Coordinates of N, CA and C in Angstrom, one line a residue:
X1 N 14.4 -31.8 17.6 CA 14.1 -30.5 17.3 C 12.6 -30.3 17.1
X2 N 12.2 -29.3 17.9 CA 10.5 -29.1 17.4 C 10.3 -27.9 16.8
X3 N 9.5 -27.5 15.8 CA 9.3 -26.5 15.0 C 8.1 -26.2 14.5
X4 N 7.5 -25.4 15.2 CA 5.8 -24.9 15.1 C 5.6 -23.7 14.0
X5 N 5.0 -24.1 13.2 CA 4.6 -23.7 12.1 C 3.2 -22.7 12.1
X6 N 2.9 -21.7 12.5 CA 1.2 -21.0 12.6 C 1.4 -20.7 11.4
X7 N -0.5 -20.7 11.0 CA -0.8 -20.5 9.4 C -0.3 -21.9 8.8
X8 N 0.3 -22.6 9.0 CA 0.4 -24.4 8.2 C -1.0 -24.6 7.3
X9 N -2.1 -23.8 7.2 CA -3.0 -24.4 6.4 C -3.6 -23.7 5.4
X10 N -2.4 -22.3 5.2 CA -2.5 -21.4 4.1 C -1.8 -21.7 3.0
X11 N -1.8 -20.8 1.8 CA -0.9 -21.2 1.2 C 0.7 -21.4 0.7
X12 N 1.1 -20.7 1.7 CA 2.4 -21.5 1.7 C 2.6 -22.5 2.9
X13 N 1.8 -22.8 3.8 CA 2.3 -23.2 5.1 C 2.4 -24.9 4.5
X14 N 1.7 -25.2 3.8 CA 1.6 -26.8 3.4 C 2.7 -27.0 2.6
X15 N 3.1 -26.3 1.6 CA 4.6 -26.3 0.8 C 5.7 -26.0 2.6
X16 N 5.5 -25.4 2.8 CA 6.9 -25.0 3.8 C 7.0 -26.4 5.1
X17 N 5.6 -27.3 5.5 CA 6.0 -27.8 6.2 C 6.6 -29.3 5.2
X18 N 6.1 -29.9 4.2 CA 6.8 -30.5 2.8 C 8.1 -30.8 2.8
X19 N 8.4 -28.9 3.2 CA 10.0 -28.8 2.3 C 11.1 -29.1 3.7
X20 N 10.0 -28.6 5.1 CA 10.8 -29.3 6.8 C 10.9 -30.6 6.5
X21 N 9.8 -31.5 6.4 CA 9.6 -32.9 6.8 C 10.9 -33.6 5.5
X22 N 10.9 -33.3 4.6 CA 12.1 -33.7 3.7 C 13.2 -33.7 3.5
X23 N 13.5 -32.1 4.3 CA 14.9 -31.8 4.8 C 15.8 -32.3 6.1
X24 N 14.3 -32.2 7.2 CA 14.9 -33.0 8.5 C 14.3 -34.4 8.5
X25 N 13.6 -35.0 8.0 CA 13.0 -36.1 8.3 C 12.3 -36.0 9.7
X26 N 12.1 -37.2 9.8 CA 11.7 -37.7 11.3 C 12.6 -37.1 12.4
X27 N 13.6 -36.3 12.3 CA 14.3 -36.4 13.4 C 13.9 -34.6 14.2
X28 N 13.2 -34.0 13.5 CA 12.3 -33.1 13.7 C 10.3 -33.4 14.2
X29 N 9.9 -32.3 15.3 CA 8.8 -32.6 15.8 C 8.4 -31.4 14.9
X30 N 7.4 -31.3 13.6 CA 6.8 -30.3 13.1 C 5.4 -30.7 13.4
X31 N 5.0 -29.0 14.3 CA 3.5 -28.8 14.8 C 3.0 -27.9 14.0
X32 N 1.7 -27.7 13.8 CA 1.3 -26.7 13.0 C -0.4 -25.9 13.7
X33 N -0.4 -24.8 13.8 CA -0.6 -23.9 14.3 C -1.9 -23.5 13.3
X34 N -3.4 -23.1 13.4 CA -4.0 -22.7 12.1 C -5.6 -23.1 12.8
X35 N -6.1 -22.0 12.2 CA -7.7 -21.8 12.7 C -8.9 -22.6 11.9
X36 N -8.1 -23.2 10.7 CA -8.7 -24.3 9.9 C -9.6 -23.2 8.6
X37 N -9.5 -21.7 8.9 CA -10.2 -21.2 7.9 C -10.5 -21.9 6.4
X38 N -9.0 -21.9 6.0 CA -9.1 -22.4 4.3 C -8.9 -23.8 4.0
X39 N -9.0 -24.9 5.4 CA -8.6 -26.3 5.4 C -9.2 -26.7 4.7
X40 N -10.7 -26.5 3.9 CA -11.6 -27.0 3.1 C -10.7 -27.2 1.6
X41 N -10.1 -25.7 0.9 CA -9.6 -24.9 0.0 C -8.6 -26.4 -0.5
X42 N -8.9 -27.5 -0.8 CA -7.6 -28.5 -0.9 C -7.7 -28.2 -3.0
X43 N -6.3 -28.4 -3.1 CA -5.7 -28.2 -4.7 C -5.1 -29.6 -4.7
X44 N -5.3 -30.6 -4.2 CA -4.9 -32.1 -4.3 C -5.6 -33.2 -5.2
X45 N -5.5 -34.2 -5.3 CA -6.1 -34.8 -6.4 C -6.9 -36.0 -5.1
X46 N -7.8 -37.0 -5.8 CA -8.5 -37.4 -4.8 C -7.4 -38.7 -4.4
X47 N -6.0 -39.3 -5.0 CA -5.9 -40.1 -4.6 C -4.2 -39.8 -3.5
X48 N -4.4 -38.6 -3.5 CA -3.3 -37.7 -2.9 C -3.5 -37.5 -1.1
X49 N -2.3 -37.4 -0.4 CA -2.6 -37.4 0.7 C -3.2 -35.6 1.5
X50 N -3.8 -35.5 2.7 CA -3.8 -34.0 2.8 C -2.4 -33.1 3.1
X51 N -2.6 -32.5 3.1 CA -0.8 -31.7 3.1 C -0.2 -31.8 5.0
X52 N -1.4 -32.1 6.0 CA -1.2 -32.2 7.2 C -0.3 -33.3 7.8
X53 N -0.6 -34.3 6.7 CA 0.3 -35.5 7.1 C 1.9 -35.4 7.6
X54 N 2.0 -34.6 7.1 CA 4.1 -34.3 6.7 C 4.3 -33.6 8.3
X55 N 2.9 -33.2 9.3 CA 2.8 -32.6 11.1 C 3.2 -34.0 11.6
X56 N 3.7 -34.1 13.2 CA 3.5 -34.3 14.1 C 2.3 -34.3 14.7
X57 N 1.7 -33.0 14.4 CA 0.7 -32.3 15.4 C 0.2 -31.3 14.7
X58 N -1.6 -31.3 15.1 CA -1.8 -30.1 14.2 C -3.0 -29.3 15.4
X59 N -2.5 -28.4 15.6 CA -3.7 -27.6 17.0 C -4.5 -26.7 16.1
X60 N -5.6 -26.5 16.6 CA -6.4 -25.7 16.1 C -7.0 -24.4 17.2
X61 N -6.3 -23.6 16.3 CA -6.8 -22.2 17.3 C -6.6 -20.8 16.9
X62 N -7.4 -20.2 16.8 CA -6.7 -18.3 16.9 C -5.2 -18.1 17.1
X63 N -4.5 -17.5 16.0 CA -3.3 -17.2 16.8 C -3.2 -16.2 17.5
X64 N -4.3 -15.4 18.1 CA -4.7 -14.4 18.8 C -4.9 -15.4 20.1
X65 N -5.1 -16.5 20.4 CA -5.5 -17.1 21.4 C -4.5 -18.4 21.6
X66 N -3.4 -18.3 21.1 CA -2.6 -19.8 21.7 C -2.1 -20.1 22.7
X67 N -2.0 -21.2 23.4 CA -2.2 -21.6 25.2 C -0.4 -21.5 24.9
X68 N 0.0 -20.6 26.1 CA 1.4 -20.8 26.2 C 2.2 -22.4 26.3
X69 N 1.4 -23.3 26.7 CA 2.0 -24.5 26.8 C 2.5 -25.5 25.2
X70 N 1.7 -24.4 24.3 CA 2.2 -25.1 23.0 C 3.2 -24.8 23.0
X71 N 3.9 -23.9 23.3 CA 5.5 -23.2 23.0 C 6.2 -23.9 23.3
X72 N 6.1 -24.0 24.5 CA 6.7 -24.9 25.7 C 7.7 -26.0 24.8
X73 N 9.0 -26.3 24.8 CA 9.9 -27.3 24.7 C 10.1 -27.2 22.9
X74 N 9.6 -25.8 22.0 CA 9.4 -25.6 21.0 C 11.0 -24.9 20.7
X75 N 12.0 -25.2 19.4 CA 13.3 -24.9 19.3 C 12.9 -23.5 18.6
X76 N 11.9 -23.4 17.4 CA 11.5 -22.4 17.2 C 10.4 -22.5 16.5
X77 N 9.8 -21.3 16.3 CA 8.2 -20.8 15.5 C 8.5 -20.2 14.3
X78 N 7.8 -20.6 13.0 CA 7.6 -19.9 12.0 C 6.4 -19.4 11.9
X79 N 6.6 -18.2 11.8 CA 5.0 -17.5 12.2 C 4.7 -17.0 11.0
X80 N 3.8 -17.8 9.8 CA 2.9 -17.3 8.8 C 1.7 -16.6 9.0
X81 N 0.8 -17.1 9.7 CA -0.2 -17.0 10.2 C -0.3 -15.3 9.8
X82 N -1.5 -14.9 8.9 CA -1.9 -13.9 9.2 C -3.3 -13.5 8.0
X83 N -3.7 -12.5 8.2 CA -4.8 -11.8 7.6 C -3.9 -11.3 5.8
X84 N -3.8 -12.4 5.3 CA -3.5 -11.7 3.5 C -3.4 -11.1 2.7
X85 N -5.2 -11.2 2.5 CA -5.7 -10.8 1.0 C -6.3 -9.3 1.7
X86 N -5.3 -8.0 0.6 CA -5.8 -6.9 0.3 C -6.8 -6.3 0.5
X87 N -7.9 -6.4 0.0 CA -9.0 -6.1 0.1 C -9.8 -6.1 1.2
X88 N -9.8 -8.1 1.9 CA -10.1 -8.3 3.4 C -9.5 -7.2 4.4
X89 N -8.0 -6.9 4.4 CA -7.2 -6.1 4.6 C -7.8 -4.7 5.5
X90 N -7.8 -4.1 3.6 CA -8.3 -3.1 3.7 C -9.9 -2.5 4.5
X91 N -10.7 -3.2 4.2 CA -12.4 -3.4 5.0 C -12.1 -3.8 6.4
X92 N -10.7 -4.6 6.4 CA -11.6 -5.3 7.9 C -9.9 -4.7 8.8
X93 N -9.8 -3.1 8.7 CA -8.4 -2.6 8.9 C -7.9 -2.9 10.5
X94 N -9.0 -2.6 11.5 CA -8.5 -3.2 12.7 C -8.3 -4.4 13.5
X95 N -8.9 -5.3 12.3 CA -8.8 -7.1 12.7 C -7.5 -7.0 12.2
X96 N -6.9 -6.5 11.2 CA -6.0 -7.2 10.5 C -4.7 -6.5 11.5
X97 N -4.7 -5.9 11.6 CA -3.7 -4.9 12.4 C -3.6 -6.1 14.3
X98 N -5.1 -6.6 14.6 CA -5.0 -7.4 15.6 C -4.1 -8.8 15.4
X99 N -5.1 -8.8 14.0 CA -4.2 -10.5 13.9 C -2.7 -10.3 13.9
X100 N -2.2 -9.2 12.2 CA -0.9 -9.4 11.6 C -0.1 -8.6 12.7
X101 N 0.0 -7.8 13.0 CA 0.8 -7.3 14.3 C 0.9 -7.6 15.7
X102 N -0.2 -7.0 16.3 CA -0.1 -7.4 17.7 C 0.1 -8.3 18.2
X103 N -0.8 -9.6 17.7 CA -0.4 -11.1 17.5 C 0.7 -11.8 17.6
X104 N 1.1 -11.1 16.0 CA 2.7 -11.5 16.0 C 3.9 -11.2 17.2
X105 N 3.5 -10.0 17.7 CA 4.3 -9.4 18.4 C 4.2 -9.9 19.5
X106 N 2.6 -10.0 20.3 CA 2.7 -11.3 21.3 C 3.0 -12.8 21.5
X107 N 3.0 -13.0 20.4 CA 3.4 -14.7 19.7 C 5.1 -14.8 20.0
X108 N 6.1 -13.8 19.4 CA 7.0 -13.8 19.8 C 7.2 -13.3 21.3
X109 N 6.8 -12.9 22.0 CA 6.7 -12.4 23.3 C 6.8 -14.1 24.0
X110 N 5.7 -14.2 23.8 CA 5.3 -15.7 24.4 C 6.0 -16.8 23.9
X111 N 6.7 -16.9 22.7 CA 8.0 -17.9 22.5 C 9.1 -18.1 23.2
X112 N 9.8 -16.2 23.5 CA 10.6 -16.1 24.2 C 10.3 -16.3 25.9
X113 N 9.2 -16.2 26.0 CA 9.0 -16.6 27.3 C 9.0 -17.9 27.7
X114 N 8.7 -18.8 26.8 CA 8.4 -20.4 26.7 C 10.0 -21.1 26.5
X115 N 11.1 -19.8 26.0 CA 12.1 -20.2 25.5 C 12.7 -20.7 24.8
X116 N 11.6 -20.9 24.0 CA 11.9 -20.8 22.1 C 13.7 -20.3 21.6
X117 N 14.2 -21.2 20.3 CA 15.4 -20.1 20.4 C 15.4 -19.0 19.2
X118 N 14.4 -19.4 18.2 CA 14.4 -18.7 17.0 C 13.0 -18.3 17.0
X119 N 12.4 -17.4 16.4 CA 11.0 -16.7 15.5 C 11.5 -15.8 14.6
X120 N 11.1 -17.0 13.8 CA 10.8 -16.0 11.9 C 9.4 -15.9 11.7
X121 N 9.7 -14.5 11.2 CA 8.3 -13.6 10.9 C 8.0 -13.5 9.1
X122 N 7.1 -14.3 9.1 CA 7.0 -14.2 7.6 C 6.4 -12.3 7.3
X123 N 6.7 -11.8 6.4 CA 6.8 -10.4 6.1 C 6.4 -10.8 5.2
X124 N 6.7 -9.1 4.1 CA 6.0 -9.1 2.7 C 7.5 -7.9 2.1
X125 N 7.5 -8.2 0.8 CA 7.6 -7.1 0.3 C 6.6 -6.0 -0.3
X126 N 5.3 -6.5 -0.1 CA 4.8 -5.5 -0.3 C 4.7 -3.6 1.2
X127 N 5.6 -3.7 1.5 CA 6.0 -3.0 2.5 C 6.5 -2.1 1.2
X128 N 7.6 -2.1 0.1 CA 8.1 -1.4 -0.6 C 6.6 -0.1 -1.4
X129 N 5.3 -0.6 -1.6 CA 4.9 -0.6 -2.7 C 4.7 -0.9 -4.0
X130 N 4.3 -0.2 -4.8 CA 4.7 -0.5 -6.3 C 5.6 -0.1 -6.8
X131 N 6.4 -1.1 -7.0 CA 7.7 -0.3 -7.6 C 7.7 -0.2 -8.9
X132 N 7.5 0.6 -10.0 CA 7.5 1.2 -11.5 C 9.0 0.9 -12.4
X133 N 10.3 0.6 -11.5 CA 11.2 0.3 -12.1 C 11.7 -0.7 -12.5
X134 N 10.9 -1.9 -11.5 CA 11.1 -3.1 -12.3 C 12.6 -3.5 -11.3
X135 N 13.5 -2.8 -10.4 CA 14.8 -3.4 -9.6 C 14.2 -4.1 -8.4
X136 N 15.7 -4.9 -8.2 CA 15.1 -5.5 -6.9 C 15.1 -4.9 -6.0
X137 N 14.3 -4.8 -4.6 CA 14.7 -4.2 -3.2 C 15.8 -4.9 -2.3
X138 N 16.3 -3.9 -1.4 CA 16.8 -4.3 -0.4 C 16.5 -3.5 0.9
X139 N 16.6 -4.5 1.8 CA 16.1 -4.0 2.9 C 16.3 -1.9 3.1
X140 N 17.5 -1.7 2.5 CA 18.0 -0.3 2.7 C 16.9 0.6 1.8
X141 N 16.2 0.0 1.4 CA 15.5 1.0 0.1 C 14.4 1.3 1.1
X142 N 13.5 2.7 0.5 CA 12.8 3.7 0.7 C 10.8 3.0 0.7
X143 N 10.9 2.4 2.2 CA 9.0 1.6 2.3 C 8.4 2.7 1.9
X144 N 7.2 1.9 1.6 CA 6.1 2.8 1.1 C 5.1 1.6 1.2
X145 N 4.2 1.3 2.4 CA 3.1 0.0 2.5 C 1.9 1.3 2.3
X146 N 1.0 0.7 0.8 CA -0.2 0.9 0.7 C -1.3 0.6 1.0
X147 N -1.2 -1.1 1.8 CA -2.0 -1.7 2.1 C -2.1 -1.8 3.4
X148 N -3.5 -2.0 4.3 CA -3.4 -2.3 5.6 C -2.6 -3.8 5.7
X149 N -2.7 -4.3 5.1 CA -1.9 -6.0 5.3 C -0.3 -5.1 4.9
X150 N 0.4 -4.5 4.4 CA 1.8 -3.8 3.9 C 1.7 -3.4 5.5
X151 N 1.1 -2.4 6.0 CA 1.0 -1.6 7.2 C 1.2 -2.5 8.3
X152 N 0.4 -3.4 8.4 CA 0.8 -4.4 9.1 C 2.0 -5.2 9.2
X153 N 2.6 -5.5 8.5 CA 3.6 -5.8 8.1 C 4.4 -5.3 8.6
X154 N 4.8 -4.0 8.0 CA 6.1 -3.2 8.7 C 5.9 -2.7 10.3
X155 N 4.7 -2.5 10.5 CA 4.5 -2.1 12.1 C 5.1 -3.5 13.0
X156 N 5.0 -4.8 12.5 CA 5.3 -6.1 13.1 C 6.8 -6.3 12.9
X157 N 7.2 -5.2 11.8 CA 8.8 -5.6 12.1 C 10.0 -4.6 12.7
X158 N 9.2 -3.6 12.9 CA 9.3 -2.1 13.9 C 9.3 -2.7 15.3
X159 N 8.0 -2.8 15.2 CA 8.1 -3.5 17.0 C 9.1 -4.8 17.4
X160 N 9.3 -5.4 16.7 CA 10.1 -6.8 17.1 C 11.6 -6.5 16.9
X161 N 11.6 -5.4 16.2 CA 12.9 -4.9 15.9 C 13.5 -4.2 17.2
X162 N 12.7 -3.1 17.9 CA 13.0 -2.2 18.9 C 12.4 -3.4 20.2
X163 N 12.3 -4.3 20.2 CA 12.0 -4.8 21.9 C 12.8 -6.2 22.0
X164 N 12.9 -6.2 23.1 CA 14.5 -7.2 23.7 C 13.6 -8.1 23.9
X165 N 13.7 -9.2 23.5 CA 13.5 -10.8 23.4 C 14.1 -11.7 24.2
X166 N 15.7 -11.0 24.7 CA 16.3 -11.9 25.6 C 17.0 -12.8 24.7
X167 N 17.0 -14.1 25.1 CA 17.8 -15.1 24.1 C 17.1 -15.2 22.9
X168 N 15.8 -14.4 22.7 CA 15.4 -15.3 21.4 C 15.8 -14.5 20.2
X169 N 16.1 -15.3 19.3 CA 16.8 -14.7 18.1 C 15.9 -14.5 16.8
X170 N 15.1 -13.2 16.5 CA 14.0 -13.1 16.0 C 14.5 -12.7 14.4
X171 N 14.1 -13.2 13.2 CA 14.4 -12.9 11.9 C 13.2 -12.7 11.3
X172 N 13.0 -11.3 10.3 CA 12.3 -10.7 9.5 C 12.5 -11.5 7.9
X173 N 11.7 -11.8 7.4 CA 11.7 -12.3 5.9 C 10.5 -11.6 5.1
X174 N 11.1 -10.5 3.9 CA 10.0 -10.0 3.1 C 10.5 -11.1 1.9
X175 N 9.2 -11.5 1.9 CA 8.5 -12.6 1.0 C 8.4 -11.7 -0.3
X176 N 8.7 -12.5 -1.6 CA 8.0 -12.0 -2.6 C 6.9 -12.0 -2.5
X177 N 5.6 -11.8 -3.6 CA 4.3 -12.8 -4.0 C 4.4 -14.1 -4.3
X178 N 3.6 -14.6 -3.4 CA 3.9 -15.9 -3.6 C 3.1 -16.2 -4.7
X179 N 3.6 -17.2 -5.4 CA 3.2 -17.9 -6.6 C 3.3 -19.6 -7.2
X180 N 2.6 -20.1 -7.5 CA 3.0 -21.1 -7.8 C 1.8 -22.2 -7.5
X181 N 1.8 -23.1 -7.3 CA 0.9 -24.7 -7.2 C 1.0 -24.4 -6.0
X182 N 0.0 -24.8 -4.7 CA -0.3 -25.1 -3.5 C -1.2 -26.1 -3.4
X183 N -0.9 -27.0 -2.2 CA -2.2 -28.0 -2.0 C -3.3 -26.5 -1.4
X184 N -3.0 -26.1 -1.0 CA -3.9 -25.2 -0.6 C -4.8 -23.4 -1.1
X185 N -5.4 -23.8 -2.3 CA -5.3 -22.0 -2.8 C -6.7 -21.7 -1.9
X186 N -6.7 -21.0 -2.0 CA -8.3 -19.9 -1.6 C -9.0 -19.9 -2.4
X187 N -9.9 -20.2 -2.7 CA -11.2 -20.4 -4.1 C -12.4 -19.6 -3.6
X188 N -12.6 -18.9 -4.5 CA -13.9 -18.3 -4.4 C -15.2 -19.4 -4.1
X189 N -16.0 -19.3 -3.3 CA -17.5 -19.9 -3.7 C -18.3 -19.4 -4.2
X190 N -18.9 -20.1 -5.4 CA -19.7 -19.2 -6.2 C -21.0 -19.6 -5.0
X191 N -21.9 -18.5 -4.9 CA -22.9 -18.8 -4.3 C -24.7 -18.8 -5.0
X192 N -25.1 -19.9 -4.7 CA -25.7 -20.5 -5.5 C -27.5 -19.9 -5.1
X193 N -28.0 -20.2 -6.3 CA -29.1 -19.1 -6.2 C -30.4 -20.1 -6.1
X194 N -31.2 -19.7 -5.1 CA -32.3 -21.1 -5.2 C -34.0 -20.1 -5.8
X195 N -34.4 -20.5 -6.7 CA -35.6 -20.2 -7.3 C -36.3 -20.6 -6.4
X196 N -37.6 -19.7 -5.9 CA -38.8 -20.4 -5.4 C -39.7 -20.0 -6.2
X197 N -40.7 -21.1 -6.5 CA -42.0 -21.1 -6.9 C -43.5 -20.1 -6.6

């Protein structure tokens, strides 16, 4: 079985490829997919391994730019891979809309073309909004995305929803917030100020 992982070097991609390599062992090919943005970002201790180890394979690239041949002989794609944080989001509204949608949408295009049998789309719940009541959602409840990363999101699961894939068997997952310990968080850099004389 091979199972390509984009985004593997975000914060959940290093927990999710972990929880593959444990579940299937060796008897799985996990590749991982990732532009190396937050590869620096490590939350590991120094005598700890990097979270990459638990790949097969790790390619480095735009997921706006992946060579069809990576797909190629791939059982299925988990597609994390995307533009996140809110704010980035919001300022940088047409990148994000490139990356988290269109991307996605050609990413699964190009799976099913390669003959992939599954693509799961990592989603959000933030598609709902803010919800003030404190209940859970279900898919049947009333969206409301405030954010261009929310907006993105649900446009990615509109389109993959309404277009025929052929054999491939595409699954939508709205993620909570994620939370918790990662080898990998995002850390601010403070930037440092140099006095001249």
């Amino acid at each position: 079985m091979r199972i390509i992982v984009t985004g593997n070097l975000g914060y959940i991609g290093p927990v999710l490829v972990r929880h593959l390599r444990n579940r299937l062992g060796r008897t799985a090919e996990l590749v991982g997919i990732d532009t190396g943005l937050f590869a620096h970002c490590l939350t590991i201790r120094p005598n700890e391994s990097l979270p990459e180890v638990a790949l097969d394979v790790q390619h480095w690239c735009d997921v706006r730019d992946v060579p069809d041949e990576l797909l190629r002989g791939a059982d299925a794609v988990v597609h994390l891979a995307a533009i996140s944080n809110d704010p980035m989001g919001n300022r940088f509204e047409a990148i994000t809309d490139a990356v988290n949608h269109r991307a996605s949408v050609d990413m699964a295009r190009a799976a099913a073309a390669a003959g992939v049998k599954t693509f799961v789309f990592a989603s959000s719940c933030s598609v709902y909004g803010f919800a003030a009541d404190g209940r859970a959602r279900t898919e049947t409840d009333t969206l409301n995305p405030l954010t261009a990363y929310a907006r993105s999101k649900i446009a990615t699961e509109e389109t993959l929803r309404q277009t025929d894939f052929g054999g491939l068997a595409v699954r939508c997952l709205r993620f909570a917030t994620a939370c918790g310990m990662s080898p990998r968080l995002r850390q601010a850099v403070a930037k440092r100020r140099h006095r001249t004389a």
